[in-house]
CSV table of C-alpha atoms in Angstrom, one decimal:
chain,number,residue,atom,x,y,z
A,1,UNK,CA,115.4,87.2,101.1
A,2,UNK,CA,118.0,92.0,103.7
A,3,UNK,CA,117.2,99.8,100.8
A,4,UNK,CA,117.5,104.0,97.8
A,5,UNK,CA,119.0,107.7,96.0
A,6,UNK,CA,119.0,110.8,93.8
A,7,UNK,CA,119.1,110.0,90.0
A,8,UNK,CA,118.4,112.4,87.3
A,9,UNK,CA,115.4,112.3,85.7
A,10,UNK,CA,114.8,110.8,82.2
A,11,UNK,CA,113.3,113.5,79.7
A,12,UNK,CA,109.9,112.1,79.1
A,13,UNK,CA,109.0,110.6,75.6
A,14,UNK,CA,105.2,110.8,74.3
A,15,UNK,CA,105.1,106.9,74.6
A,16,UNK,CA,106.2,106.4,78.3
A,17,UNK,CA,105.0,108.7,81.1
A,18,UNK,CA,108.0,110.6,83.2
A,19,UNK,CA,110.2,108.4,85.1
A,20,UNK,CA,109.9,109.8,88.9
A,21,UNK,CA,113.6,109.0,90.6
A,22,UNK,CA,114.8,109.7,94.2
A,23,UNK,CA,114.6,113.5,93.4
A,24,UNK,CA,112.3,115.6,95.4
A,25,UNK,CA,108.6,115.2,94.7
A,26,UNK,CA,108.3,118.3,93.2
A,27,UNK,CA,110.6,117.5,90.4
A,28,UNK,CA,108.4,114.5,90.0
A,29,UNK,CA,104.9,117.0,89.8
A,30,UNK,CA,106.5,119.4,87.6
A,31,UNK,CA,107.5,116.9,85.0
A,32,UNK,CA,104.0,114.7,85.4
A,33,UNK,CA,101.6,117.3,82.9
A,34,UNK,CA,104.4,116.8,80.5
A,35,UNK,CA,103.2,113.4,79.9
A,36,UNK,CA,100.1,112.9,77.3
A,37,UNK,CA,96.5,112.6,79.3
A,38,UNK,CA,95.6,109.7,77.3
A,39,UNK,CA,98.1,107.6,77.7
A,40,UNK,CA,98.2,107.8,81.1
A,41,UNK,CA,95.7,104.7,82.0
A,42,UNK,CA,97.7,102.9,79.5
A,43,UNK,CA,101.0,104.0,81.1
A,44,UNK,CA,100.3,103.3,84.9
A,45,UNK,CA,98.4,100.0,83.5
A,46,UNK,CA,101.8,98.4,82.4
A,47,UNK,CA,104.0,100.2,84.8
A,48,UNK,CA,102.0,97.6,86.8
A,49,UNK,CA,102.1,94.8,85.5
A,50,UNK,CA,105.8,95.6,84.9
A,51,UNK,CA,106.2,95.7,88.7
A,52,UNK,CA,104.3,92.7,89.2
A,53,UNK,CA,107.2,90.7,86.7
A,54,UNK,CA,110.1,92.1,88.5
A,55,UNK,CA,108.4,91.0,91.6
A,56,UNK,CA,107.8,87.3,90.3
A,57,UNK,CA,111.5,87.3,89.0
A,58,UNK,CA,112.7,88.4,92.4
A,59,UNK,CA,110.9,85.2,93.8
A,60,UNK,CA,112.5,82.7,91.5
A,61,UNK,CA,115.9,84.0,91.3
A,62,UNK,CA,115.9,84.7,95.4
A,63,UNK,CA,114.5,81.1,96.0
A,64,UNK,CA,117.9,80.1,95.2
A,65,UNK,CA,120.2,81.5,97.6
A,66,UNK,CA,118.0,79.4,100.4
A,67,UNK,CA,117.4,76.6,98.0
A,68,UNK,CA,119.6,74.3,100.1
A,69,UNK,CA,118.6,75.0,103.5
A,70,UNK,CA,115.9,73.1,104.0
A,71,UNK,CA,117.2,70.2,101.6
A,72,UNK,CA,120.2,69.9,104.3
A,73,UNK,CA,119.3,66.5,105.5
A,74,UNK,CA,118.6,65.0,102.1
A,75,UNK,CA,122.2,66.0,101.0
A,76,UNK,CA,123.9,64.5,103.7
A,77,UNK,CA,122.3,61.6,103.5
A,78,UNK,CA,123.2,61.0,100.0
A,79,UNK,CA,127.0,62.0,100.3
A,80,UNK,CA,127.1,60.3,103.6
A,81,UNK,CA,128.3,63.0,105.8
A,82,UNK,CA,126.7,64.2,109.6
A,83,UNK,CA,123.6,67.1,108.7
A,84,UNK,CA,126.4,69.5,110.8
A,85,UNK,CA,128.7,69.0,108.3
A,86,UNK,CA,126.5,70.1,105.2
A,87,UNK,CA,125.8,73.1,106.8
A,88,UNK,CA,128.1,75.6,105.2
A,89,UNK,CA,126.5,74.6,101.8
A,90,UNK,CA,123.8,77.7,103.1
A,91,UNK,CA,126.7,79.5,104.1
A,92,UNK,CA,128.3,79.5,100.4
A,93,UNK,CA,125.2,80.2,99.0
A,94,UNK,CA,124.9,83.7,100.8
A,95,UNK,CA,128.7,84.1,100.4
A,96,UNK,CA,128.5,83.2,96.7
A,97,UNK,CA,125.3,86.2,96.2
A,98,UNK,CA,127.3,88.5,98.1
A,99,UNK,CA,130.1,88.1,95.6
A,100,UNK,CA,127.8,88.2,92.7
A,101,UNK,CA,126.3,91.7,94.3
A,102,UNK,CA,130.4,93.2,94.1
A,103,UNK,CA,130.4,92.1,91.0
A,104,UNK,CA,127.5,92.5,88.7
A,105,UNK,CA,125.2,95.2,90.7
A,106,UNK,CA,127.4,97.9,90.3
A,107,UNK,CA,127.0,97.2,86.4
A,108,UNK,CA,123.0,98.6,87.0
A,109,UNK,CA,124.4,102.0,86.6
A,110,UNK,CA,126.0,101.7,83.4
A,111,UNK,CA,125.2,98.2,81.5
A,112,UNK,CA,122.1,98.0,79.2
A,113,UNK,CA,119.8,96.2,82.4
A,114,UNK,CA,117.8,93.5,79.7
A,115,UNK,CA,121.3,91.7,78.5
A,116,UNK,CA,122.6,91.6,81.7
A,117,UNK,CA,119.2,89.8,83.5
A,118,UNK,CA,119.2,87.6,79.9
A,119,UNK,CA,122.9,86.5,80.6
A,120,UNK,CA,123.2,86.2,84.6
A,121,UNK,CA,119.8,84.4,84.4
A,122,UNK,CA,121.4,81.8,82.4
A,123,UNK,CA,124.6,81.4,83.9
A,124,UNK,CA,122.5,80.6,87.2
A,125,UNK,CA,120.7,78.3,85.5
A,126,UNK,CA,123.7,76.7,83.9
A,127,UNK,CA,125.1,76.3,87.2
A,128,UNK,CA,122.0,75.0,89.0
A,129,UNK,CA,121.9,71.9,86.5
A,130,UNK,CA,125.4,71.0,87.5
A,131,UNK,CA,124.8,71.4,90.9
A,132,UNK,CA,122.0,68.7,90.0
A,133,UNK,CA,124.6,66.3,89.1
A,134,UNK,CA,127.5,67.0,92.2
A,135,UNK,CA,129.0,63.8,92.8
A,136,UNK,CA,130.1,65.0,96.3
A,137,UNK,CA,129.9,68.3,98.6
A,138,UNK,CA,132.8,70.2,97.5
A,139,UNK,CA,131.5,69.8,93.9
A,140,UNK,CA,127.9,70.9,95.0
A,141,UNK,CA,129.8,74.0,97.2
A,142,UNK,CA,131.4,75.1,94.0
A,143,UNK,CA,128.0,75.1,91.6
A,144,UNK,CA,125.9,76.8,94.2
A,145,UNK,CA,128.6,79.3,94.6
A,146,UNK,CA,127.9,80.2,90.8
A,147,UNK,CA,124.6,79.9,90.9
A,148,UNK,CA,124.3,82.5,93.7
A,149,UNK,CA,127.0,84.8,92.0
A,150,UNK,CA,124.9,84.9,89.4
A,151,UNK,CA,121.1,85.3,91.5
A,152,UNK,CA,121.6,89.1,91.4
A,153,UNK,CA,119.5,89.8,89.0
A,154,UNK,CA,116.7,91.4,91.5
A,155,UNK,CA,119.0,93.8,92.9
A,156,UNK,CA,119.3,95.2,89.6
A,157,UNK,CA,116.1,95.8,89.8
A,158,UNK,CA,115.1,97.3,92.3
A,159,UNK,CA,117.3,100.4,91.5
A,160,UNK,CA,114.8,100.3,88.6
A,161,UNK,CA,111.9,100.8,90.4
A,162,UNK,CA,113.1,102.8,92.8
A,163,UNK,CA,114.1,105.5,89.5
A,164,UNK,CA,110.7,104.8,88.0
A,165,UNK,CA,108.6,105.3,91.6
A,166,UNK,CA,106.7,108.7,92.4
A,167,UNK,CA,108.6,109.7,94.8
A,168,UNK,CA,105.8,109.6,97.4
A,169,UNK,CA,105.1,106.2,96.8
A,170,UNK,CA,108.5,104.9,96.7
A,171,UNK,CA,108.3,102.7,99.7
A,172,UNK,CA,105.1,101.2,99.0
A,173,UNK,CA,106.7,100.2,95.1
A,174,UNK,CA,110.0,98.9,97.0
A,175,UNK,CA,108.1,97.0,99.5
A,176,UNK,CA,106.6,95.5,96.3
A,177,UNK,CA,109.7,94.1,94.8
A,178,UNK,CA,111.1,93.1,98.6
A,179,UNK,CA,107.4,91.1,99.5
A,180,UNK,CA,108.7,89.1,96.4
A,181,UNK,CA,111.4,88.6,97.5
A,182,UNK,CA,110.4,87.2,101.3
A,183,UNK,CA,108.3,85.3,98.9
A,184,UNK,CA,111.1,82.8,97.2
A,185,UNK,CA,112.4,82.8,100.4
A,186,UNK,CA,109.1,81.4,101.7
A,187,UNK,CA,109.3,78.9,98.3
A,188,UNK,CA,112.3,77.4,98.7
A,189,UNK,CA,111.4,76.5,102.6
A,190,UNK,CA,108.1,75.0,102.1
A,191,UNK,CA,108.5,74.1,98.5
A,192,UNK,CA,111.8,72.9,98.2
A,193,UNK,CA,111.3,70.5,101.5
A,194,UNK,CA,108.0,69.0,100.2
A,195,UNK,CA,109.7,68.3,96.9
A,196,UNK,CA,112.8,67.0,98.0
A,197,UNK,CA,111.0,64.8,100.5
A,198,UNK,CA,108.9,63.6,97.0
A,199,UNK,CA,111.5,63.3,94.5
A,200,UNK,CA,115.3,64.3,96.1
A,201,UNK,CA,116.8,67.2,96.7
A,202,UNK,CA,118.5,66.6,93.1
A,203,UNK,CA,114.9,67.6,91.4
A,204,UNK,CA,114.4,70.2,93.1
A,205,UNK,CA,117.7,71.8,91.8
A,206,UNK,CA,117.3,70.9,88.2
A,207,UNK,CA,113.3,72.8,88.4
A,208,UNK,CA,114.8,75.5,89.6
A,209,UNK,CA,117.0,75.9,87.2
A,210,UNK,CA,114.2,75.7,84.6
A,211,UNK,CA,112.2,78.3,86.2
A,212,UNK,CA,115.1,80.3,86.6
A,213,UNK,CA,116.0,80.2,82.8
A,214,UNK,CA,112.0,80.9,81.8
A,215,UNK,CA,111.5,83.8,84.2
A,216,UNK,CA,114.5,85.6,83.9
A,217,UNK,CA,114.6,85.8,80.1
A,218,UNK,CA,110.5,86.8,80.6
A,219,UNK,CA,112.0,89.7,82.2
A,220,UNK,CA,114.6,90.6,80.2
A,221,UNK,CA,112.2,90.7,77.0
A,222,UNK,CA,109.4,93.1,79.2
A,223,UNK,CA,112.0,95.6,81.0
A,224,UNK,CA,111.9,99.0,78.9
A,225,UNK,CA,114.8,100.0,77.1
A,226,UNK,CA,117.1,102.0,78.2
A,227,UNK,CA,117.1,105.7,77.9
A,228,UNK,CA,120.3,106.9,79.5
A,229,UNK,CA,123.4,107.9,77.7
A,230,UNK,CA,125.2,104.6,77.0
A,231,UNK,CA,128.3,104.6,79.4
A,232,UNK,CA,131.2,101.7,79.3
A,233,UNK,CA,130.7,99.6,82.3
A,234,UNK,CA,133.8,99.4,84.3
A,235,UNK,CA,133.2,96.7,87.1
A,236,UNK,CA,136.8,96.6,89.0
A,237,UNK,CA,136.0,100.7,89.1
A,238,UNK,CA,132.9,101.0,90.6
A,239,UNK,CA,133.5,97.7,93.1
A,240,UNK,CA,136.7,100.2,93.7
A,241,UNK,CA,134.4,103.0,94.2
A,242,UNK,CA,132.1,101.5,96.7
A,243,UNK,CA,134.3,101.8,100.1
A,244,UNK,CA,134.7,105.5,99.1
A,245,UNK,CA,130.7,105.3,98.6
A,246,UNK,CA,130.6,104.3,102.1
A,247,UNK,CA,132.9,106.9,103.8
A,248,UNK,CA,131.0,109.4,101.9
A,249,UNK,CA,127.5,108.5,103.4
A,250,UNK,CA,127.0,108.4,106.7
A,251,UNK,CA,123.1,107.2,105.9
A,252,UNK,CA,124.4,105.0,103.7
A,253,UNK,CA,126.8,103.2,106.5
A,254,UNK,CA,123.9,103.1,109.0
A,255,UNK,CA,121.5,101.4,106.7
A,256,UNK,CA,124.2,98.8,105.4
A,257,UNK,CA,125.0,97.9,109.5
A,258,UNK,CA,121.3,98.0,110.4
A,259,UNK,CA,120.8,95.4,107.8
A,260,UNK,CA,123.9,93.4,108.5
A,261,UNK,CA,122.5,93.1,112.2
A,262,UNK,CA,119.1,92.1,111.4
A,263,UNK,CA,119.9,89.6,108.7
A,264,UNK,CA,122.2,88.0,110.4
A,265,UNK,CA,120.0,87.3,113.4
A,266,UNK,CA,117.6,86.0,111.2
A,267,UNK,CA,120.0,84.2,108.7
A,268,UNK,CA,121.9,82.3,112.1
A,269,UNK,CA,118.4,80.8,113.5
A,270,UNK,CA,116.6,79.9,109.8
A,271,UNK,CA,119.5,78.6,108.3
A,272,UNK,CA,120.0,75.8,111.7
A,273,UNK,CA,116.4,75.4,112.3
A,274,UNK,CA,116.0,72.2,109.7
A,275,UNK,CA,118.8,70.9,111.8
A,276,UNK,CA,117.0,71.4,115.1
A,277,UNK,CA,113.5,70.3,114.4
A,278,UNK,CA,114.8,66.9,112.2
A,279,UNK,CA,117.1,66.1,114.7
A,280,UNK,CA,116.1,63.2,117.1
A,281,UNK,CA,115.3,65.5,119.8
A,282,UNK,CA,113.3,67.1,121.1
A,283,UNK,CA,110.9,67.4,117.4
A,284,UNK,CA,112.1,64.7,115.1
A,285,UNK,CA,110.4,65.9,112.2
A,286,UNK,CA,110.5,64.8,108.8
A,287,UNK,CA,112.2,67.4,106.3
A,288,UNK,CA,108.8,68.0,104.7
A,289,UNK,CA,107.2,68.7,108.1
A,290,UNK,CA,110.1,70.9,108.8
A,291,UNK,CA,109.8,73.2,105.6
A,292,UNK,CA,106.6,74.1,106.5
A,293,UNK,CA,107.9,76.3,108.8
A,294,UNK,CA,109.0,78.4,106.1
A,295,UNK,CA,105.0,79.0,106.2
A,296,UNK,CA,105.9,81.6,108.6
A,297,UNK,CA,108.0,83.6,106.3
A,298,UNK,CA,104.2,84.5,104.6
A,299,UNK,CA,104.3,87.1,107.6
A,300,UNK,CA,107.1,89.0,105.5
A,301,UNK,CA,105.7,89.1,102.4
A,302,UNK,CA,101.8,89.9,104.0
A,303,UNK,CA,103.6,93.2,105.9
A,304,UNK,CA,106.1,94.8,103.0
A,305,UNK,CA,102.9,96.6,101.7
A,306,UNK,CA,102.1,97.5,104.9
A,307,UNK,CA,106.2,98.4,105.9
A,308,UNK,CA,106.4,100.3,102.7
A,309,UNK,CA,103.0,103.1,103.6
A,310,UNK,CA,104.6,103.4,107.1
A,311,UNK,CA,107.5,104.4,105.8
A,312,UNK,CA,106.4,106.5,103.5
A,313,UNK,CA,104.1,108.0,106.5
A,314,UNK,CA,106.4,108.5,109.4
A,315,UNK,CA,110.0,107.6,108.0
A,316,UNK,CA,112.3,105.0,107.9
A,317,UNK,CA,114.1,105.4,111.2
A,318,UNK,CA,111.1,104.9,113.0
A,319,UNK,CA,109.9,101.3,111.5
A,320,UNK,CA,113.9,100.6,112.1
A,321,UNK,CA,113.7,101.4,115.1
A,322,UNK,CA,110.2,99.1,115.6
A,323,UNK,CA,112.2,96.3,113.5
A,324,UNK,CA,115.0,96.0,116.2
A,325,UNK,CA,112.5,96.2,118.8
A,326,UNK,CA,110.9,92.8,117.2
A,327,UNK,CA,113.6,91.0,116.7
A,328,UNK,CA,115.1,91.4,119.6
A,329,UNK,CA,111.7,90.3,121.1
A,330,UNK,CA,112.6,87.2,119.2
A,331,UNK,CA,115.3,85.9,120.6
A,332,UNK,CA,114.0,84.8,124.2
A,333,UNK,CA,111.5,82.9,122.2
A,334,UNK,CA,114.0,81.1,119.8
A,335,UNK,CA,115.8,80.1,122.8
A,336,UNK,CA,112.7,78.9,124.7
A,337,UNK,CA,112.1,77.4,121.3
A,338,UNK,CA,114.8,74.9,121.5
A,339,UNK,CA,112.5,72.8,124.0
A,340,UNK,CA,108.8,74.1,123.3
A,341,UNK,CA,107.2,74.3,119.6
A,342,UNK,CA,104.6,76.9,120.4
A,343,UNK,CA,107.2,79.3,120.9
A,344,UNK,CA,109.3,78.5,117.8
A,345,UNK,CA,106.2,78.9,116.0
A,346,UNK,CA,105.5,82.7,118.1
A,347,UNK,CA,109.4,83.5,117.4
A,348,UNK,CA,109.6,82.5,113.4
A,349,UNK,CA,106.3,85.3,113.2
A,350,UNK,CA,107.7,88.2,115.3
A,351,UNK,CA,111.1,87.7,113.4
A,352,UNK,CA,110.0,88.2,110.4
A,353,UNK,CA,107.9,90.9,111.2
A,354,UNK,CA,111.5,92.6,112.2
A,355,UNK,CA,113.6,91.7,109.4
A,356,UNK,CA,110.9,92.8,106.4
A,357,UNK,CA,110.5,96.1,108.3
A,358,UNK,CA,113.9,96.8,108.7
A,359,UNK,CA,114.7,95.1,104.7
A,360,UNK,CA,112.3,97.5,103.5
A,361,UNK,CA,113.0,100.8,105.7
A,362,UNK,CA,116.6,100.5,105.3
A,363,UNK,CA,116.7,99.7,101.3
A,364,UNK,CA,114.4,102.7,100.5
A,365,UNK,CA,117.1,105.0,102.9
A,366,UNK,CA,120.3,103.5,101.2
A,367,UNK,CA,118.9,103.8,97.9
A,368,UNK,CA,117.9,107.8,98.7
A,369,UNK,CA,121.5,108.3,100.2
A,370,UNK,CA,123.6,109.2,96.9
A,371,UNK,CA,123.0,109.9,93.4
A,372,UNK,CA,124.2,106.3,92.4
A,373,UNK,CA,121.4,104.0,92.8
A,374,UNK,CA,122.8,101.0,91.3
A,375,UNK,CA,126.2,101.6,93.5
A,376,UNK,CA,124.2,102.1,96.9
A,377,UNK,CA,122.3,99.2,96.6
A,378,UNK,CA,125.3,97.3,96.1
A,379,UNK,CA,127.2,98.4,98.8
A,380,UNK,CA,123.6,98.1,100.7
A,381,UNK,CA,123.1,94.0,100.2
A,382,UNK,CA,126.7,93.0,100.4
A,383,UNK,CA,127.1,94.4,103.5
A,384,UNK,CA,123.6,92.8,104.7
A,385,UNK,CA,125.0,89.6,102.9
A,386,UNK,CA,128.2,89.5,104.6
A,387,UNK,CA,126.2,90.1,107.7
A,388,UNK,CA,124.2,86.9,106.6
A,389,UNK,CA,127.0,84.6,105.6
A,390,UNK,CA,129.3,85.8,108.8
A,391,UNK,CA,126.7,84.8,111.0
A,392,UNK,CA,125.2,81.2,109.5
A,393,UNK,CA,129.0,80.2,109.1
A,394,UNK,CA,129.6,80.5,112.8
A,395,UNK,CA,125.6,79.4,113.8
A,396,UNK,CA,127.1,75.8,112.2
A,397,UNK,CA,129.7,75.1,114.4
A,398,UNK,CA,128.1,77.0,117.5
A,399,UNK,CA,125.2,74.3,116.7
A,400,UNK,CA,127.7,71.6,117.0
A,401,UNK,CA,129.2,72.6,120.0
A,402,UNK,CA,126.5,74.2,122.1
A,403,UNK,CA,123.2,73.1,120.1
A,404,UNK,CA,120.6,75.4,119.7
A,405,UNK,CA,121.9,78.0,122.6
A,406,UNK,CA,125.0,78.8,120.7
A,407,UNK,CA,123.1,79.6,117.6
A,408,UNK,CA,120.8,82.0,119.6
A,409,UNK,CA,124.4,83.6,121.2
A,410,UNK,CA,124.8,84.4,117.6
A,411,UNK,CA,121.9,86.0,117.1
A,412,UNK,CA,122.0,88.3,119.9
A,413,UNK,CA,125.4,89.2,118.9
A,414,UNK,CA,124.3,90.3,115.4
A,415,UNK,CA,122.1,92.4,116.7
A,416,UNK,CA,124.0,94.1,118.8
A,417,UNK,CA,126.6,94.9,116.6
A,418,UNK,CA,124.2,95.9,114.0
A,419,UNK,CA,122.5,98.4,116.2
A,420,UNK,CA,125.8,99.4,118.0
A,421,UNK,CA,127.3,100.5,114.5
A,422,UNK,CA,124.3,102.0,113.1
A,423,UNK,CA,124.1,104.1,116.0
A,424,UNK,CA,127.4,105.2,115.5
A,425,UNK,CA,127.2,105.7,112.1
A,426,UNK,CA,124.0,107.9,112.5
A,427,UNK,CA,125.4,110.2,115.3
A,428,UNK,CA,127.7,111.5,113.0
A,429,UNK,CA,125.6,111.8,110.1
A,430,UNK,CA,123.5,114.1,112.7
């Protein structure tokens, strides 16, 4: 689906130009004439298409945290249970890639980047052909909480990027990576529903598995190799290290809270909007028809570009600021949207207008906060992730209870405890 900082930079070899990291631009000018002229077309030519294959992989792998959201119909059917109570499969999903974040991210620092997307990319495809087979929900639950622990392979790149970006074009590269993103999100709305209406939700785990396995290794085989001093990885250290990570930043807390506010207004009403419009009234659609309303997530991946200059432009707390604005814009129309389709429609646009702004302002901050990359986008998506899962788990039973104005009660309330806290947090880093 939600982001960047100092590193030092790489000495330049005569076969790669100068990597630019979150230092000051001028760092990145002096070292640029260093590099040879003639290699330079050939240099920004595959740092290109380089970007373009993290992007991709970020699609597939991020597909499968939301890979049974719109498939939530299909699987109660088959086990037998009420659509209410397959809900929290979403919820697991986004608790399970939160886990994998703790865990594995940190390891961007220190572990040698192509073994670890080789070997998580597996593992999640591994786990997404037993989830193919569940005989039963729990059994399901526990495969897609693998799967997801192990779907953190784009967060381990985007530190990446973010290292190998000039530093005035940071955002727009980050935006990049994050417009792939939105776009796997978009994938497994409209995609997954249209197949799982075709052949059952079963297919559509086991091809995601495949495509999983064949991009993930793609990447692994194009990502450069790795020129820092080899370091052992230490994960239960740096997962230790993070809260102190936090304390230390007061940037870094306010762009982990932002997030956390905005995702989980957004993750609340997408993950309980198959339940609304396939429920008997007032829409009754078919799971197909509903997953093309993933067709508004498009708005996400058409603005990151577009995020990523204004950023660079005018700053990051601006287009926060602008991203809060929209999604709190939302909200009225989501509720309205519980009886009228046009303004569904209007509120599944603005909304994602809010959250890829704010995904794409607050990553490039957190990762531009401390001299850890790897670390601060850890601590940066868990937090949003926690945000995420926190609010979809409660959106289930507030569904069941209230119906659709209980889920919007949770929305507003992640909002405005994500811009309560961030407001906090950036007073004192003033």
């Amino acid at each position: 689906m939600p982001t960047s900082m100092p590193t030092p930079t790489p000495t330049p070899t005569p076969a790669r130009p100068p990597v630019a990291t979150a230092a000051p631009s001028a760092v990145a000018t002096a070292a640029a004439p260093q590099a040879a002229p003639a290699s330079a077309p050939a240099a920004r030519t595959g740092n290109t298409v380089l970007l373009a294959v993290i992007a991709l992989c970020t699609a597939v792998t991020a597909a499968n945290i939301y890979l049974a959201a719109p498939l939530l119909g299909l699987i109660a059917r088959d086990f037998g249970v009420a659509p209410s109570a397959a809900g929290w499969i979403a919820s697991v999903a986004q608790l399970g890639y939160a886990v994998g974040l703790l865990v594995f991210a940190p390891l961007g620092d220190t572990a040698d980047r192509r073994r670890l997307v080789a070997v998580l990319s597996a593992v999640a495809g591994a786990a997404l052909v037993a989830a193919t087979f569940a005989p039963g929900l729990p059994a399901l639950a526990a495969a897609v909480l693998v799967a997801c622990a192990a779907t953190v392979v784009p967060q381990l790149l985007v530190p990446l990027v973010a290292e190998r970006a000039p530093a005035d074009r940071r955002g727009r590269h980050v935006a990049a990576v994050v417009a792939g993103l939105f776009t796997g999100i978009v994938a497994a709305r409209v995609l997954g529903s249209l197949a799982g209406q075709a052949y059952g939700w079963r297919a559509v785990f086991l091809g995601s598995a495949a495509l999983t396995v064949a991009i993930g290794l793609l990447t692994a085989v194009l990502l450069p190799a790795e020129t820092r001093p080899r370091r052992a990885s230490r994960p239960l250290k740096a997962i230790a290290a993070l809260p102190g990570l936090l304390r230390a930043s007061a940037d870094l807390r306010a762009a982990c809270l932002r997030q956390a506010g905005l995702f989980g207004a957004w993750s609340s009403l997408w993950t309980s909007l198959t339940l609304l419009l396939t429920a008997d009234r007032p829409f009754h659609l078919s799971t197909a028809a509903a997953g093309l309303f993933g067709l508004f997530g498009l708005v996400s991946t058409a603005l990151a570009p577009v995020s990523g200059t204004l950023i660079d432009r005018f700053g990051a707390q601006r287009v926060v600021t602008t991203a809060y604005a929209l999604t709190a814009v939302s909200l009225p129309l989501f509720w309205l949207g519980g009886h009228e389709l046009w303004a569904l429609c209007a509120a599944a646009v603005v909304i994602h207008a809010g959250l890829i702004a704010g995904q794409v302002a607050n990553q490039t901050r957190a990762l531009a906060s401390t001299g850890t990359p790897a670390a601060a986008n850890t601590a940066y998506v868990v937090t949003a992730f926690i945000g995420g899962a926190s609010a979809s788990a409660l959106a289930g039973p507030a569904y069941s209870h209230w119906g659709w104005n209980g889920v919007c009660v949770i929305a507003a309330a992640s909002v405005a405890i994500g811009w309560a806290g961030s407001a906090v947090a950036a007073r004192k880093s003033r």
